[in-house]
Short mmCIF file of C-alpha atoms in Angstrom, two decimals:
data_model
loop_
_atom_site.label_atom_id
_atom_site.label_comp_id
_atom_site.label_asym_id
_atom_site.label_seq_id
_atom_site.Cartn_x
_atom_site.Cartn_y
_atom_site.Cartn_z
CA MET A 11 116.65 50.26 134.90
CA THR A 12 118.45 50.92 131.63
CA ALA A 13 118.17 48.48 128.77
CA ILE A 14 121.89 47.65 129.01
CA THR A 15 121.66 46.79 132.73
CA GLN A 16 118.59 44.68 132.09
CA GLU A 17 120.37 42.85 129.29
CA ARG A 18 123.40 42.18 131.49
CA ILE A 19 121.24 40.82 134.30
CA GLN A 20 119.42 38.58 131.83
CA ALA A 21 122.73 37.36 130.38
CA ALA A 22 124.06 36.62 133.89
CA LEU A 23 120.89 34.70 134.78
CA ARG A 24 121.05 32.74 131.52
CA GLY A 25 124.67 31.90 132.31
CA LEU A 26 123.72 30.71 135.80
CA GLY A 27 120.96 28.61 134.28
CA ARG A 28 123.35 26.99 131.80
CA PHE A 29 125.84 26.39 134.61
CA ALA A 30 123.16 24.73 136.74
CA LEU A 31 122.08 22.53 133.81
CA LEU A 32 125.69 21.50 133.19
CA GLY A 33 126.05 20.62 136.88
CA ARG A 34 122.85 18.57 136.74
CA GLU A 35 123.95 16.74 133.58
CA ALA A 36 127.37 15.99 135.09
CA PHE A 37 125.81 14.72 138.33
CA ALA A 38 123.37 12.55 136.33
CA SER A 39 126.27 11.20 134.28
CA LEU A 40 128.22 10.33 137.45
CA ILE A 41 125.40 8.55 139.25
CA THR A 42 124.35 6.59 136.17
CA PHE A 43 127.97 5.56 135.45
CA LYS A 44 127.79 6.89 131.89
CA LEU A 45 131.16 8.59 132.11
CA ALA A 46 134.24 7.40 130.23
CA TRP A 47 136.27 5.56 132.90
CA ARG A 48 139.50 5.41 130.91
CA ASP A 49 139.46 9.18 130.53
CA CYS A 50 138.72 9.51 134.22
CA LEU A 51 141.94 7.63 135.03
CA TYR A 52 143.90 9.84 132.66
CA GLN A 53 142.42 12.95 134.28
CA MET A 54 143.40 11.63 137.72
CA TYR A 55 146.94 11.31 136.42
CA PHE A 56 146.84 14.78 134.83
CA ILE A 57 145.30 16.56 137.81
CA GLY A 58 146.96 14.50 140.54
CA VAL A 59 150.36 13.22 139.51
CA LYS A 60 151.30 16.22 137.38
CA SER A 61 150.35 18.69 140.14
CA GLN A 62 152.57 17.05 142.77
CA SER A 63 155.51 19.41 142.49
CA VAL A 64 153.51 22.62 142.53
CA ILE A 65 151.41 21.43 145.48
CA SER A 66 154.45 20.24 147.45
CA ILE A 67 156.30 23.51 146.94
CA THR A 68 153.23 25.56 147.88
CA GLY A 69 152.62 23.44 150.98
CA ALA A 70 156.25 23.47 152.07
CA PHE A 71 156.80 27.21 151.82
CA THR A 72 153.42 28.01 153.37
CA GLY A 73 154.24 25.74 156.34
CA MET A 74 157.68 27.31 156.67
CA VAL A 75 156.39 30.90 156.57
CA MET A 76 153.56 30.01 158.95
CA ALA A 77 156.04 28.50 161.42
CA ALA A 78 158.38 31.50 161.24
CA GLN A 79 155.60 34.13 161.60
CA THR A 80 153.91 32.26 164.45
CA TYR A 81 157.24 31.80 166.22
CA PHE A 82 158.01 35.55 165.96
CA GLN A 83 154.78 36.37 167.83
CA PHE A 84 154.69 33.41 170.25
CA HIS A 85 158.33 33.83 171.24
CA GLN A 86 157.46 37.19 172.79
CA VAL A 87 155.00 35.53 175.20
CA LYS A 88 157.15 32.40 175.74
CA MET A 89 154.83 30.09 173.82
CA ASP A 90 157.45 28.80 171.37
CA THR A 91 156.35 25.18 171.61
CA ALA A 92 152.81 26.03 170.47
CA THR A 93 154.17 27.13 167.09
CA LEU A 94 153.75 23.78 165.34
CA ALA A 95 150.23 23.41 166.78
CA VAL A 96 149.21 26.60 164.99
CA VAL A 97 150.86 25.38 161.81
CA GLY A 98 149.06 22.02 162.11
CA VAL A 99 145.59 23.48 162.71
CA SER A 100 145.85 26.17 160.05
CA MET A 101 147.36 23.83 157.45
CA CYS A 102 144.68 21.19 158.03
CA SER A 103 141.60 23.36 158.15
CA GLU A 104 142.42 26.41 156.02
CA LEU A 105 145.76 26.82 154.27
CA GLY A 106 146.09 23.26 152.94
CA PRO A 107 142.70 23.07 151.20
CA VAL A 108 142.48 26.72 150.11
CA LEU A 109 145.99 26.97 148.68
CA THR A 110 145.68 23.57 147.00
CA GLY A 111 142.35 24.68 145.52
CA LEU A 112 143.83 27.94 144.25
CA MET A 113 146.91 26.26 142.76
CA ILE A 114 144.71 23.63 141.07
CA ALA A 115 142.47 26.43 139.75
CA GLY A 116 145.53 28.02 138.16
CA ARG A 117 147.07 24.87 136.75
CA VAL A 118 144.15 22.55 136.04
CA GLY A 119 141.19 24.94 135.68
CA ALA A 120 143.05 26.89 133.02
CA ALA A 121 144.09 23.71 131.18
CA ILE A 122 140.54 22.31 131.23
CA ALA A 123 139.03 25.56 129.89
CA ALA A 124 141.70 25.90 127.19
CA GLU A 125 141.41 22.28 126.04
CA ILE A 126 137.61 22.17 125.94
CA GLY A 127 137.46 25.71 124.51
CA THR A 128 139.77 24.73 121.65
CA MET A 129 137.67 21.62 121.05
CA ARG A 130 134.61 23.82 120.84
CA VAL A 131 136.00 26.33 118.35
CA THR A 132 137.42 23.57 116.14
CA GLU A 133 134.03 21.78 116.12
CA GLN A 134 135.41 18.77 117.98
CA ILE A 135 132.56 18.97 120.51
CA ASP A 136 130.05 18.94 117.65
CA ALA A 137 131.95 15.95 116.23
CA LEU A 138 131.58 14.16 119.58
CA ARG A 139 127.84 14.77 119.48
CA THR A 140 127.54 13.46 115.93
CA LEU A 141 129.34 10.31 117.07
CA ALA A 142 126.46 9.72 119.50
CA THR A 143 128.57 10.69 122.51
CA HIS A 144 127.24 13.11 125.11
CA PRO A 145 129.95 15.76 125.68
CA VAL A 146 129.20 15.78 129.39
CA ASP A 147 129.86 12.01 129.66
CA TYR A 148 133.10 12.29 127.73
CA LEU A 149 134.50 15.67 128.79
CA VAL A 150 132.89 16.92 131.99
CA ALA A 151 132.08 13.88 134.16
CA PRO A 152 135.60 12.33 134.02
CA ARG A 153 137.23 15.65 134.95
CA LEU A 154 134.70 16.29 137.71
CA LEU A 155 135.11 12.86 139.29
CA ALA A 156 138.90 12.97 138.94
CA ALA A 157 139.07 16.40 140.61
CA HIS A 158 136.75 15.29 143.43
CA VAL A 159 138.99 12.29 144.13
CA VAL A 160 142.41 13.79 143.55
CA VAL A 161 142.21 17.27 145.11
CA PRO A 162 141.63 15.90 148.66
CA LEU A 163 144.66 13.62 148.16
CA LEU A 164 146.76 16.57 147.01
CA THR A 165 145.51 18.53 150.03
CA VAL A 166 146.67 15.78 152.36
CA GLU A 167 150.05 15.90 150.65
CA SER A 168 150.17 19.68 151.00
CA ILE A 169 149.24 19.47 154.70
CA ALA A 170 151.87 16.79 155.41
CA VAL A 171 154.61 18.63 153.56
CA GLY A 172 153.60 21.94 155.18
CA ILE A 173 153.71 20.52 158.72
CA ALA A 174 157.00 18.76 158.02
CA ALA A 175 158.51 21.94 156.60
CA GLY A 176 157.17 23.94 159.56
CA TYR A 177 158.74 21.40 161.91
CA VAL A 178 162.11 21.68 160.18
CA VAL A 179 162.07 25.50 160.33
CA GLY A 180 160.81 25.56 163.92
CA VAL A 181 163.13 22.94 165.33
CA TYR A 182 166.31 23.22 163.27
CA LEU A 183 166.27 26.93 162.33
CA LEU A 184 164.50 28.62 165.22
CA GLY A 185 165.54 26.17 167.95
CA ILE A 186 162.13 25.17 169.35
CA ASP A 187 162.09 22.03 171.51
CA PRO A 188 161.14 19.16 169.16
CA ALA A 189 159.38 16.92 171.69
CA TYR A 190 157.07 19.63 173.09
CA SER A 191 156.49 20.99 169.61
CA TRP A 192 155.32 17.62 168.33
CA TYR A 193 153.32 16.90 171.48
CA ASN A 194 151.45 20.24 171.26
CA MET A 195 150.85 19.81 167.57
CA LEU A 196 149.18 16.41 168.16
CA LYS A 197 147.29 17.76 171.17
CA TYR A 198 145.70 20.75 169.44
CA THR A 199 145.34 19.46 165.87
CA ASP A 200 142.13 17.51 165.93
CA THR A 201 140.72 14.92 163.51
CA ASP A 202 137.91 17.41 162.93
CA ASP A 203 140.42 19.90 161.51
CA LEU A 204 141.53 17.32 159.00
CA ILE A 205 137.94 16.35 158.18
CA MET A 206 137.13 20.01 157.60
CA GLY A 207 140.10 20.35 155.25
CA LEU A 208 139.18 17.21 153.31
CA VAL A 209 135.52 18.18 152.90
CA LYS A 210 136.57 21.63 151.71
CA SER A 211 139.09 20.24 149.23
CA PHE A 212 136.51 17.77 147.89
CA ILE A 213 134.22 20.72 147.14
CA TYR A 214 137.03 22.89 145.73
CA GLY A 215 138.02 20.13 143.32
CA GLY A 216 134.45 20.09 141.99
CA ILE A 217 134.38 23.90 141.72
CA VAL A 218 137.58 24.01 139.65
CA ALA A 219 136.51 21.19 137.32
CA ILE A 220 132.94 22.34 136.69
CA ILE A 221 133.84 26.01 136.18
CA GLY A 222 136.72 25.05 133.85
CA CYS A 223 134.41 22.79 131.82
CA TYR A 224 131.62 25.36 131.74
CA LYS A 225 133.91 28.14 130.55
CA GLY A 226 135.44 25.86 127.91
CA MET A 227 132.09 24.62 126.60
CA ASN A 228 130.65 28.12 126.38
CA CYS A 229 133.69 29.98 125.07
CA ARG A 230 133.38 32.42 122.19
CA GLU A 231 134.84 31.80 118.74
CA GLY A 232 138.51 32.24 117.94
CA ALA A 233 141.78 32.45 119.86
CA GLU A 234 140.53 35.45 121.82
CA GLY A 235 137.50 33.48 122.99
CA VAL A 236 139.66 30.60 124.22
CA GLY A 237 142.02 33.02 125.98
CA GLN A 238 139.14 34.76 127.69
CA ALA A 239 137.55 31.46 128.74
CA THR A 240 140.86 30.36 130.26
CA THR A 241 141.30 33.59 132.22
CA GLU A 242 137.70 33.54 133.41
CA ALA A 243 137.97 29.92 134.50
CA VAL A 244 140.91 30.75 136.78
CA VAL A 245 139.43 33.99 138.12
CA TYR A 246 135.93 32.59 138.75
CA SER A 247 137.26 29.36 140.30
CA SER A 248 139.58 31.28 142.63
CA ILE A 249 136.90 33.74 143.73
CA THR A 250 134.35 30.96 144.20
CA ILE A 251 136.82 28.99 146.31
CA LEU A 252 137.55 31.99 148.54
CA ILE A 253 133.86 32.85 149.01
CA ALA A 254 132.89 29.20 149.52
CA ASN A 255 135.69 28.87 152.07
CA PHE A 256 134.06 31.40 154.37
CA PHE A 257 130.66 29.71 154.28
CA LEU A 258 132.16 26.23 154.53
CA THR A 259 134.22 27.27 157.56
CA LEU A 260 131.09 28.45 159.38
CA THR A 261 128.91 25.51 158.27
CA LEU A 262 131.46 22.78 158.88
CA GLY A 263 132.54 24.43 162.14
CA ARG A 264 128.95 24.23 163.34
CA LEU A 265 128.48 20.66 162.07
CA LEU A 266 131.73 19.49 163.65
CA GLU A 267 130.89 21.46 166.79
CA LEU A 268 134.07 23.49 166.64
CA ILE A 269 132.12 26.70 167.28
CA MET B 9 114.07 10.10 105.22
CA ILE B 10 114.69 13.79 106.03
CA GLU B 11 111.89 16.33 106.12
CA VAL B 12 112.39 20.00 106.95
CA ARG B 13 109.34 22.22 107.28
CA GLU B 14 109.17 25.99 107.81
CA LEU B 15 112.53 26.10 109.61
CA ARG B 16 113.42 29.45 111.18
CA LYS B 17 116.59 30.32 113.01
CA SER B 18 118.02 33.60 114.27
CA PHE B 19 121.24 34.40 116.12
CA GLY B 20 120.40 37.45 118.21
CA ALA B 21 118.67 39.91 115.92
CA HIS B 22 120.17 38.34 112.80
CA ARG B 23 117.80 35.95 111.04
CA VAL B 24 119.66 33.23 109.15
CA LEU B 25 116.88 30.87 108.04
CA ASP B 26 113.36 32.03 107.41
CA GLY B 27 110.89 29.33 106.43
CA VAL B 28 113.15 26.69 104.88
CA SER B 29 111.28 23.60 103.69
CA PHE B 30 112.44 20.55 101.72
CA GLN B 31 112.42 16.78 101.74
CA ILE B 32 115.17 14.24 101.03
CA GLU B 33 114.34 10.66 100.13
CA LYS B 34 116.23 7.58 101.30
CA GLY B 35 119.37 6.89 99.26
CA GLU B 36 119.18 10.27 97.54
CA SER B 37 122.22 12.48 97.04
CA VAL B 38 121.39 16.14 97.62
CA VAL B 39 123.67 19.14 97.43
CA ILE B 40 122.81 22.40 99.17
CA ILE B 41 124.50 25.37 97.52
CA GLY B 42 124.54 29.05 98.39
CA ARG B 43 126.83 31.96 99.01
CA SER B 44 129.25 32.06 101.94
CA GLY B 45 127.47 32.95 105.17
CA CYS B 46 123.98 32.30 103.78
CA GLY B 47 123.25 29.65 106.44
CA LYS B 48 124.11 26.37 104.65
CA SER B 49 126.13 24.96 107.56
CA VAL B 50 123.52 26.19 110.04
CA LEU B 51 120.89 24.31 108.05
CA LEU B 52 123.04 21.15 107.96
CA LYS B 53 123.55 21.30 111.73
CA HIS B 54 119.79 21.40 112.22
CA LEU B 55 119.44 18.09 110.35
CA ILE B 56 121.47 16.27 113.00
CA GLY B 57 120.20 18.26 115.98
CA LEU B 58 123.42 20.19 116.65
CA LEU B 59 121.31 23.36 116.58
CA GLN B 60 117.72 23.83 117.66
CA PRO B 61 115.47 25.99 115.48
CA ASP B 62 113.40 28.91 116.74
CA SER B 63 110.44 27.32 114.97
CA GLY B 64 109.75 24.68 112.36
CA VAL B 65 110.16 20.93 112.19
CA VAL B 66 112.99 18.55 111.26
CA ARG B 67 111.83 14.95 110.86
CA ILE B 68 114.26 12.07 110.53
CA ALA B 69 112.50 8.87 109.42
CA GLY B 70 109.23 10.42 110.57
CA GLU B 71 110.52 11.43 114.02
CA ASP B 72 110.57 15.13 114.96
CA ILE B 73 114.01 15.83 116.44
CA THR B 74 113.61 19.54 117.11
CA ARG B 75 112.35 19.20 120.67
CA MET B 76 114.49 16.22 121.68
CA ASP B 77 117.03 16.64 124.46
CA GLU B 78 120.69 15.74 124.04
CA ARG B 79 120.30 12.20 125.38
CA GLU B 80 117.33 11.39 123.13
CA LEU B 81 119.26 12.76 120.16
CA ILE B 82 122.07 10.22 120.78
CA ARG B 83 119.75 7.49 119.51
CA VAL B 84 118.81 9.48 116.38
CA ARG B 85 122.42 10.46 115.65
CA GLN B 86 123.40 6.80 115.38
CA ARG B 87 121.78 6.97 111.94
CA PHE B 88 124.14 9.77 110.92
CA GLY B 89 127.76 10.30 110.00
CA MET B 90 129.06 13.82 109.56
CA VAL B 91 132.18 15.17 107.88
CA PHE B 92 133.15 18.62 109.12
CA GLN B 93 134.66 21.49 107.17
CA GLY B 94 137.89 21.36 109.18
CA ALA B 95 137.59 17.57 109.70
CA ALA B 96 137.25 18.13 113.51
CA LEU B 97 139.53 15.19 114.34
CA PHE B 98 140.32 14.74 118.02
CA ASP B 99 143.89 16.05 118.36
CA SER B 100 144.82 13.96 121.36
CA LEU B 101 143.85 10.64 119.72
CA THR B 102 145.54 8.65 116.97
CA VAL B 103 143.89 8.11 113.59
CA ALA B 104 142.77 4.62 114.67
CA GLU B 105 141.25 5.98 117.90
CA ASN B 106 139.54 8.76 115.95
CA VAL B 107 138.05 6.42 113.37
CA GLY B 108 137.04 3.82 115.96
CA PHE B 109 135.67 6.44 118.36
CA ALA B 110 132.04 5.42 117.90
CA PHE B 111 132.88 1.93 119.22
CA ARG B 112 134.39 3.17 122.50
CA ARG B 113 131.14 2.74 124.41
CA LYS B 114 130.13 -0.48 122.68
CA LYS B 115 131.37 -3.15 125.03
CA ASP B 116 129.86 -5.92 122.89
CA VAL B 117 132.21 -5.16 119.97
CA PRO B 118 135.56 -6.94 120.56
CA PRO B 119 138.75 -4.87 119.99
CA GLU B 120 139.84 -7.02 117.04
CA VAL B 121 136.52 -6.31 115.28
CA VAL B 122 137.00 -2.57 115.91
CA ARG B 123 140.56 -2.81 114.50
CA ARG B 124 139.24 -4.59 111.40
CA LYS B 125 136.43 -2.07 110.86
CA VAL B 126 138.87 0.84 111.29
CA ALA B 127 141.26 -0.73 108.77
CA GLU B 128 138.39 -1.28 106.31
CA ALA B 129 137.18 2.32 106.68
CA LEU B 130 140.70 3.66 106.12
CA GLU B 131 141.05 1.35 103.13
CA MET B 132 137.83 2.76 101.68
CA VAL B 133 139.19 6.32 101.89
CA ASP B 134 142.51 5.18 100.35
CA LEU B 135 144.55 5.70 103.51
CA PRO B 136 145.54 2.21 104.66
CA GLY B 137 148.20 1.79 107.32
CA ILE B 138 148.07 5.23 108.95
CA GLU B 139 146.35 4.02 112.12
CA ASN B 140 149.11 5.17 114.47
CA LYS B 141 149.57 8.67 113.10
CA LYS B 142 148.29 11.71 114.97
CA PRO B 143 145.98 14.23 113.22
CA GLY B 144 148.73 16.87 113.42
CA GLU B 145 150.89 14.74 111.06
CA LEU B 146 148.26 14.70 108.29
CA SER B 147 147.68 17.07 105.35
CA GLY B 148 144.32 18.84 104.82
CA GLY B 149 143.13 16.25 102.30
CA MET B 150 144.18 13.35 104.52
CA ARG B 151 142.37 14.89 107.48
CA LYS B 152 139.17 15.14 105.42
CA ARG B 153 139.54 11.49 104.39
CA VAL B 154 140.08 10.38 107.99
CA GLY B 155 137.04 12.48 108.95
CA LEU B 156 135.06 10.61 106.32
CA ALA B 157 136.38 7.24 107.52
CA ARG B 158 135.25 8.17 111.06
CA ALA B 159 131.80 9.11 109.73
CA ILE B 160 131.21 5.88 107.82
CA VAL B 161 132.92 3.29 110.03
CA TYR B 162 129.69 2.28 111.78
CA GLN B 163 127.74 2.24 108.49
CA PRO B 164 125.28 5.09 109.05
CA GLU B 165 122.16 5.58 106.92
CA ILE B 166 122.79 9.29 106.28
CA VAL B 167 126.13 11.04 105.71
CA LEU B 168 126.32 14.83 105.97
CA TYR B 169 129.24 16.71 104.41
CA ASP B 170 129.97 20.31 105.44
CA GLU B 171 132.08 21.97 102.72
CA PRO B 172 134.05 18.78 101.97
CA THR B 173 136.34 20.35 99.36
CA THR B 174 136.92 23.81 100.83
CA GLY B 175 140.59 24.67 101.18
CA LEU B 176 141.80 21.79 99.01
CA ASP B 177 143.57 22.00 95.66
CA PRO B 178 141.43 21.00 92.62
CA ILE B 179 142.99 17.55 92.28
CA VAL B 180 142.49 16.64 95.95
CA ALA B 181 139.00 18.18 95.79
CA ASP B 182 138.21 15.96 92.81
CA SER B 183 139.42 12.89 94.67
CA ILE B 184 137.17 13.80 97.63
CA ASP B 185 134.21 14.07 95.21
CA GLN B 186 135.03 10.59 93.90
CA LEU B 187 135.16 9.36 97.45
CA ILE B 188 131.74 10.80 98.29
CA LEU B 189 130.31 8.96 95.26
CA ARG B 190 132.12 5.76 96.20
CA VAL B 191 130.74 5.87 99.75
CA ARG B 192 127.24 6.59 98.44
CA ASP B 193 127.30 3.72 95.97
CA ARG B 194 128.98 1.12 98.17
CA LEU B 195 127.15 1.84 101.42
CA HIS B 196 123.86 3.02 99.83
CA VAL B 197 123.68 6.00 102.17
CA THR B 198 121.57 9.13 101.90
CA THR B 199 124.03 11.92 101.15
CA VAL B 200 123.64 15.61 101.97
CA VAL B 201 126.49 17.89 100.88
CA VAL B 202 126.77 21.57 101.70
CA THR B 203 129.13 23.37 99.35
CA HIS B 204 129.74 26.42 97.23
CA ASP B 205 132.06 24.45 94.95
CA MET B 206 130.14 24.10 91.67
CA ARG B 207 132.26 21.16 90.47
CA THR B 208 131.33 19.20 93.58
CA ALA B 209 127.67 20.18 93.20
CA ARG B 210 127.55 19.05 89.57
CA ARG B 211 129.37 15.80 90.22
CA VAL B 212 127.78 14.66 93.48
CA GLY B 213 124.25 16.08 93.43
CA GLN B 214 121.35 14.10 92.03
CA ARG B 215 119.30 17.02 93.26
CA ILE B 216 120.46 20.55 94.12
CA LEU B 217 118.85 22.99 96.55
CA MET B 218 119.96 26.61 96.42
CA LEU B 219 119.75 28.57 99.65
CA HIS B 220 119.33 32.27 99.02
CA ASP B 221 117.79 35.10 101.00
CA LYS B 222 117.23 32.85 104.06
CA ARG B 223 115.12 30.25 102.20
CA ILE B 224 115.31 27.60 99.47
CA TYR B 225 115.37 29.76 96.36
CA ALA B 226 115.74 27.07 93.72
CA ALA B 227 115.50 23.28 93.69
CA GLY B 228 115.88 20.71 90.95
CA THR B 229 118.11 18.15 89.35
CA ALA B 230 121.72 19.15 88.69
CA GLU B 231 120.78 19.62 85.06
CA ASP B 232 117.81 21.88 85.93
CA ILE B 233 119.94 24.10 88.13
CA PHE B 234 122.92 24.34 85.80
CA ASN B 235 120.62 25.14 82.84
CA SER B 236 118.52 27.59 84.83
CA THR B 237 117.92 31.01 83.33
CA ASP B 238 117.08 32.60 86.69
CA PRO B 239 119.49 35.55 87.12
CA VAL B 240 120.29 34.80 90.80
CA VAL B 241 121.04 31.14 90.06
CA ARG B 242 123.06 32.02 86.96
CA GLN B 243 125.06 34.64 88.81
CA PHE B 244 125.97 32.12 91.52
CA ILE B 245 126.80 29.28 89.12
CA ASN B 246 128.95 31.50 86.95
CA GLY B 247 130.52 33.19 89.98
CA GLU B 248 129.90 36.70 88.70
CA SER B 249 130.11 39.60 91.11
CA ASP B 250 128.31 42.86 90.47
CA PRO B 251 130.77 45.80 90.62
CA LYS B 252 128.06 47.92 92.27
CA ASP B 253 127.61 45.47 95.14
CA VAL B 254 129.84 44.78 98.15
CA TYR B 255 130.25 41.06 98.90
CA PHE B 256 131.20 39.49 102.24
#
C-alpha cells in the first residue's frame, strides 16, 4: 500500500471517528436537555416553515408525474383505477420521505454547513467556547432535534400534496373514475406504508442535520473552505440518504412484515 | 494563576511551540510579543483550552487543563474572558445579546439584571446605548470594544487579548490600550495580551515575554525588554528587517 493511500485511509478513519464523537456529544446533549431550547424553536421555524414551498412543489409535481406515468402503463391493461393506489403507496413509503430528505439536504444541509463553517473561520465557535458554552449544545443539538421533529412533518405534507395532485391529474386530466380511484387508494395504502415513510424521514432529518453540522464544524479556513464544506454537506447527505433508504426499506419491510 | 510548562505543539510536520514555559501571577499584566506567525495566538489559545498541546502542562489556579474534555473545560473557562483579533461577535445577535451571551444559560439571573450588567459593560467600554445594533453596523474599533464588553460582563478573573489593536488606526489603538488598563485596574483581573504592537506592549505590559524560535526567548519588565541589548530583541523592537532575509 502506498504512503498516500495509507494516509487517505487514516484521514477517512479519523473523520469517521470525529463524526461518531460529534454524534455521541449531540445525543448526550439531547438526552440531558442541555440544548438551547429557544434556538431549537428558531431552527424548527427555519427548517420547517421556510421549507414549505419547496416541499409542496416537489410533492405536488412528483405525485402528478407518478399518476400520469402509472396511468400510461395501467391503462393498457385496464387497471386505470389502481393508479392512485400506486401513487399513495409510493408517496408514503418511498418518494415522500426520500424526496423530502433530498430537498432538505439541498436547502437546509447547505445552510447549516455554511453558517457553522463561517462561524468557525471567523472564530465565533472559539468565542462560544470561551463563553463557557459547549458548541454542540448551542449549534448542533438544536438543529438535530429540530430536523428530527420537522422533517417527518414536512414528509406528511409532501405525501398529502402528492396524493392530492395525483388525484387531480388522474381524475380531472386523465378521466379516471374518482370513487374507485379513492377506494383503491385507501384499500392498498396501508398504515404501515405511512409508518415506514415517517420512520425514514425521522432518520433522514437527523442525517442532514448532523452531516451539515459536522462539515461546518470541521471546515477548512477561508471562503474556499466554507464553499467546500457546503458542497460536501449536500453531496454526503444526499448519498447517505439514498444508501440508507435501501437498507431502511429492507429492515422496516421486515419489521413491519411487508416482506 | 497561570503556569505553562514545557508546552509543545505541532500542526502536521510544522512545529509551532517547542518547550514553552512561563508563569503569570494573579493580577499581573503580561504581554506576549513576537513576530507574525511565531505562535503567539496558538499559545494564547492553549491557556484557555481552545487547543490541546502535544505535550506539556497548562495549569490554571493549580489545575492542569491540558487533558480535560470540553465539558470539564466549561467550568475552568468561567474564570476567563477572551477578546479575539476579529472580535468574533455573533453576527445573528444584537450587541445586547452578544454582550449578555454568558447569561443565556443562567436561569437564576433575572432579565433585568442581565440588561443592567450589559448596560454597565457597554458603559465601561464607552459605548452606551448601542444595545440594539447588529455587529454588521459597527466599525472595527467598536467591534473590539463590544468584544471586550462581552469578555468582562461576568467579571472573569483572567482576560486574554488576541492582537487587540491590529487593524486599528493609532488613535483608536491607543484608546483600546487605555481600555485594557481601565479594565485591569477597575476589575483587578489578570491580563494576558498577545501583540506585535510595541506601543501596546510598552503601555500595557508590567512584564513582557518574547516568543521567538518556538520558545520564550526573552522575559522581563517592559523596561528590561525595551532597554535590552540582545540583537534579536532589538531588531524586533525597532522593527528592522535584514535586506538579506525574506520575511513572511
